[in-house]
Coordinates of C-alpha atoms and ligand atoms in Angstrom, one line a residue:
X1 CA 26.9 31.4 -62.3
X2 CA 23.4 33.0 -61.4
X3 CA 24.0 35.1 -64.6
X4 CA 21.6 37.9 -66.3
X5 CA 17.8 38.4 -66.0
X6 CA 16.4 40.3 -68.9
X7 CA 12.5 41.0 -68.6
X8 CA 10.8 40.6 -71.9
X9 CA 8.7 43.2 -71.8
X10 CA 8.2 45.4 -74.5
X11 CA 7.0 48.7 -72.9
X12 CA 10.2 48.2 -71.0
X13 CA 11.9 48.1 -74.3
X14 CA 10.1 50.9 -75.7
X15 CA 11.2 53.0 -72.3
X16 CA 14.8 51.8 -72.9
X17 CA 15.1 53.0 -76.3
X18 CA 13.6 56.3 -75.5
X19 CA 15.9 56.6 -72.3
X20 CA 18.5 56.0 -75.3
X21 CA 17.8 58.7 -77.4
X22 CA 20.4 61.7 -77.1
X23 CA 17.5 63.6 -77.8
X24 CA 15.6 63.0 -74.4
X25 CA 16.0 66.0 -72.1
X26 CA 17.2 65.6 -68.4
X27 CA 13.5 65.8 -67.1
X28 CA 12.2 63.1 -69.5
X29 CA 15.6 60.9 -68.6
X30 CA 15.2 61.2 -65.1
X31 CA 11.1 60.7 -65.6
X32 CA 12.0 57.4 -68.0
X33 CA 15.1 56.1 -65.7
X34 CA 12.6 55.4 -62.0
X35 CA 10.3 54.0 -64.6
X36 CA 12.5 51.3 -65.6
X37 CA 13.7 51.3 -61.8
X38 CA 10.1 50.3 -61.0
X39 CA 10.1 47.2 -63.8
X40 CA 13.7 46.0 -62.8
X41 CA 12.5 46.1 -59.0
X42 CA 9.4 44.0 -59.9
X43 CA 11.2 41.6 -61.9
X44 CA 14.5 41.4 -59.0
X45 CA 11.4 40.7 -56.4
X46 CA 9.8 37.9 -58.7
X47 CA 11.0 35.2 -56.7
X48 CA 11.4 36.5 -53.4
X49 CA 10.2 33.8 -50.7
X50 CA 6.5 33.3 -49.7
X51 CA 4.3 32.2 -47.4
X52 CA 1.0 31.1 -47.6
X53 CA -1.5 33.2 -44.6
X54 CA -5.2 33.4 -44.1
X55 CA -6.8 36.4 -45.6
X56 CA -10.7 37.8 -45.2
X57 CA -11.8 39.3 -48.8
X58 CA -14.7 41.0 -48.1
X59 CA -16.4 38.3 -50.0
X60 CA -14.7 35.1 -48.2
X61 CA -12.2 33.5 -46.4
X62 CA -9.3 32.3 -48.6
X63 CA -5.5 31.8 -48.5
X64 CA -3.1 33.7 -49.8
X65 CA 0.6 34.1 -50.7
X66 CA 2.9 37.4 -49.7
X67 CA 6.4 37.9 -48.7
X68 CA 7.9 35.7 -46.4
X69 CA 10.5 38.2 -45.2
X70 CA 10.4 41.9 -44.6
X71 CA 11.5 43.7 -48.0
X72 CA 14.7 44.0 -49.3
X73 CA 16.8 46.9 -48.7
X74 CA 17.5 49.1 -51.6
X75 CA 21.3 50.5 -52.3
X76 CA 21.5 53.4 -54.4
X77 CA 25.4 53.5 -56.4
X78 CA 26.3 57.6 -56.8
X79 CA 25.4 59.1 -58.8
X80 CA 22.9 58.0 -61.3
X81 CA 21.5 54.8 -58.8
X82 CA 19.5 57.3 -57.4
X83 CA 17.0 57.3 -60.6
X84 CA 16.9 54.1 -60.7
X85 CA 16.3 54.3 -56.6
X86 CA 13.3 57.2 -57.2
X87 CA 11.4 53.8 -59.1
X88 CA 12.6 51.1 -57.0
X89 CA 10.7 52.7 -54.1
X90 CA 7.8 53.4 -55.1
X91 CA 7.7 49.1 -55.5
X92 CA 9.2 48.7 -51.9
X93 CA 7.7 51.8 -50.2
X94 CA 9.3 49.7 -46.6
X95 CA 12.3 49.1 -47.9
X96 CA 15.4 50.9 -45.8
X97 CA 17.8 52.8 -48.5
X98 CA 21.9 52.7 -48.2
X99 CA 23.9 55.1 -50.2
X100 CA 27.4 53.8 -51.7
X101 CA 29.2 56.7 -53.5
X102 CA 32.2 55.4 -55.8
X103 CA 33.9 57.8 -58.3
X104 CA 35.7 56.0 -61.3
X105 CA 39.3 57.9 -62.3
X106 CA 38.8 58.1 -65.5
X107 CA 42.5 57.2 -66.3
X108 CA 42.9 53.9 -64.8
X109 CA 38.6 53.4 -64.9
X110 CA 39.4 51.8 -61.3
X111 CA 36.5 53.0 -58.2
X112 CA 37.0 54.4 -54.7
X113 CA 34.6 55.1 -52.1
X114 CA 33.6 58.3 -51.2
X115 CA 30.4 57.8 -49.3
X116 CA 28.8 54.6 -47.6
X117 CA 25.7 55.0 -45.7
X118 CA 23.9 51.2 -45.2
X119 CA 21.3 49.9 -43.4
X120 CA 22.0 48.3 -40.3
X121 CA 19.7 45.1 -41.1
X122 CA 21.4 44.1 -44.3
X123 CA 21.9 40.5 -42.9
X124 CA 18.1 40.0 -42.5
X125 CA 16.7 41.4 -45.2
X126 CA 19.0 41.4 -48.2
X127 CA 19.6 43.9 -50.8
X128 CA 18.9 45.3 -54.3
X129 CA 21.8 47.4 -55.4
X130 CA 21.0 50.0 -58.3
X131 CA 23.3 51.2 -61.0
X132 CA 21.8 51.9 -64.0
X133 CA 25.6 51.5 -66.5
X134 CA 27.6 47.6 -65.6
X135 CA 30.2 49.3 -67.8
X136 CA 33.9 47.5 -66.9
X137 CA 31.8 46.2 -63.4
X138 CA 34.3 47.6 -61.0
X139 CA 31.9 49.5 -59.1
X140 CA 29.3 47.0 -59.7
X141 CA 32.4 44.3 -58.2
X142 CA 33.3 46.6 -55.2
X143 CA 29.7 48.0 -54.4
X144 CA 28.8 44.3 -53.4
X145 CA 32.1 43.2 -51.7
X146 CA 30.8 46.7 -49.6
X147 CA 27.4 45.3 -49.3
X148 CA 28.3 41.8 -48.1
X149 CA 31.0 42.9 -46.2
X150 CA 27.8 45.1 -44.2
X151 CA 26.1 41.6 -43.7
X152 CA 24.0 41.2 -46.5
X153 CA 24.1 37.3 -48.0
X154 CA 21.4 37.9 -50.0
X155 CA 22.1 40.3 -53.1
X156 CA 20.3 41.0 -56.2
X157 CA 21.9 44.1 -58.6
X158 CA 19.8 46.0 -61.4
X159 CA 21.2 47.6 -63.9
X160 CA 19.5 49.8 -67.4
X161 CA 22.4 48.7 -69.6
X162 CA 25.3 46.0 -69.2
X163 CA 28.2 45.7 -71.2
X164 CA 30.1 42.3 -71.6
X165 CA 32.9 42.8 -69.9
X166 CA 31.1 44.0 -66.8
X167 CA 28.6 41.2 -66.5
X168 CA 31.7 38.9 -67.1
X169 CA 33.3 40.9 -64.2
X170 CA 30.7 40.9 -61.9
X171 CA 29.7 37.0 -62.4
X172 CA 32.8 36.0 -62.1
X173 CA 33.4 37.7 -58.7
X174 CA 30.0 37.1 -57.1
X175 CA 29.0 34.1 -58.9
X176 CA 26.1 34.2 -56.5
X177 CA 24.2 37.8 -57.9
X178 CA 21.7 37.6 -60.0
X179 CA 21.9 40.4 -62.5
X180 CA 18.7 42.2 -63.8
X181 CA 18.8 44.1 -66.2
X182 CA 17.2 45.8 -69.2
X183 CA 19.4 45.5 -72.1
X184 CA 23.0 43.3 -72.5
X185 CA 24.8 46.1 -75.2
X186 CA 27.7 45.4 -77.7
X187 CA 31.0 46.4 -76.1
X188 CA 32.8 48.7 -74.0
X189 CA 34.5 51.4 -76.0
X190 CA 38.3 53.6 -75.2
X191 CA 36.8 55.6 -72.6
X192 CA 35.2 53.1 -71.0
X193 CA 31.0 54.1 -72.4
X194 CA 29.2 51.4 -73.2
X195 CA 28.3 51.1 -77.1
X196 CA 25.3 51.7 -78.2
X197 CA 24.5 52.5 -74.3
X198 CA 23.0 55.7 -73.3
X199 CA 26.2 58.3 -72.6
X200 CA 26.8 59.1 -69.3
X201 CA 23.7 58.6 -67.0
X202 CA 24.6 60.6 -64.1
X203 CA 25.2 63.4 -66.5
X204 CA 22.5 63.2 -68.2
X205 CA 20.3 62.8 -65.0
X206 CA 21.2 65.6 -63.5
X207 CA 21.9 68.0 -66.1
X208 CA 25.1 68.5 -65.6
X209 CA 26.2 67.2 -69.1
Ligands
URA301 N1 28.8 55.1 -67.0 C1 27.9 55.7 -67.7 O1 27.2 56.6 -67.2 N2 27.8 55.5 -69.0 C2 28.6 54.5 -69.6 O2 28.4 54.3 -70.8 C3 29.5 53.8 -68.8 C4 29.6 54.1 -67.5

């Protein structure tokens, strides 16, 4: 199993615990959640492929090292991956954007599609996916089968906060995605909100809590 990436960064702790806070208004959770999009884009990208190229400073002639492959594409999950998204692009400003919209019944907690919009050049660019709760992981689960089903082979997913039982779920079924993410919580709880966690992200986003 690839398994979880947690950064340890402390500002990105300190942003985490303020996204937290039931106190933190809609603008200051939408404001906080592309921040920690930006961080968990830099630390999915860290070891993207390179390649060494000649570059003029204006001072000299060196080498140096940039992306061996034209950026990844970025996949929003609907609702709340589109915070994370707002963040994620301002790191790759070239990156093409797919939009996979799921809805959990909140019976059964099992996902269907509603929307998918992907990039045609999945297959040569691979792709972030961004949703900021891993709660059970059956979106997480299905929103890559949709991804690599659309050609990608290369997948990385970011998340704000996982639970257990999701990061179990998603390893287990794609052994082969890393996981970034900010926090790894306690547990899941009887309606399926991660504990501590954050409440409900697209909510809260948006404002329509
Ligand atoms: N989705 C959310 O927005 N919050 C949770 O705690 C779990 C799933």
């Amino acid at each position: 199993m690839t398994g979880l990436r947690i950064p340890d960064n402390a500002l990105l702790r300190h942003k985490l615990a303020r996204l937290r806070d039931r106190r933190t208004d809609s603008a200051g959770f939408r404001r906080l959640l592309a921040e920690i999009g930006a961080m968990l884009t830099m630390e999915a990208m860290a070891d993207l492929p390179e390649r060494e190229e000649a570059v003029e400073t204006p001072v000299t002639a060196t080498r140096a090292r940039m992306l061996a492959a034209p950026e990844p594409c970025l996949v929003a999950v609907l609702r709340a991956g589109l915070g994370l998204l707002e963040g994620a692009r301002g790191i790759l400003p070239e990156a093409p954007v797919g939009h996979l919209g799921l809805v959990r019944d909140e019976h059964t907690l099992v996902a269907s599609e509603y929307v998918v919009r992907l990039p045609r050049d999945l297959a040569a660019r691979g792709a972030l996916v961004l949703d900021p709760m891993l709660a059970t992981g059956g979106s997480a689960v299905q929103a890559v089968a949709r991804v690599k089903q659309a050609g990608a082979t290369t997948i990385r997913f970011a998340c704000v906060v996982a639970a257990p039982e999701g990061l179990h779920a998603l390893c287990a079924a794609h052994p082969d995605v890393p996981v970034i993410a900010a926090a790894l919580d306690e547990k899941l709880n009887e309606r399926g909100y991660i504990v501590p966690g954050l409440g409900d992200a697209g909510d809260r986003c948006f404002g329509t809590e």
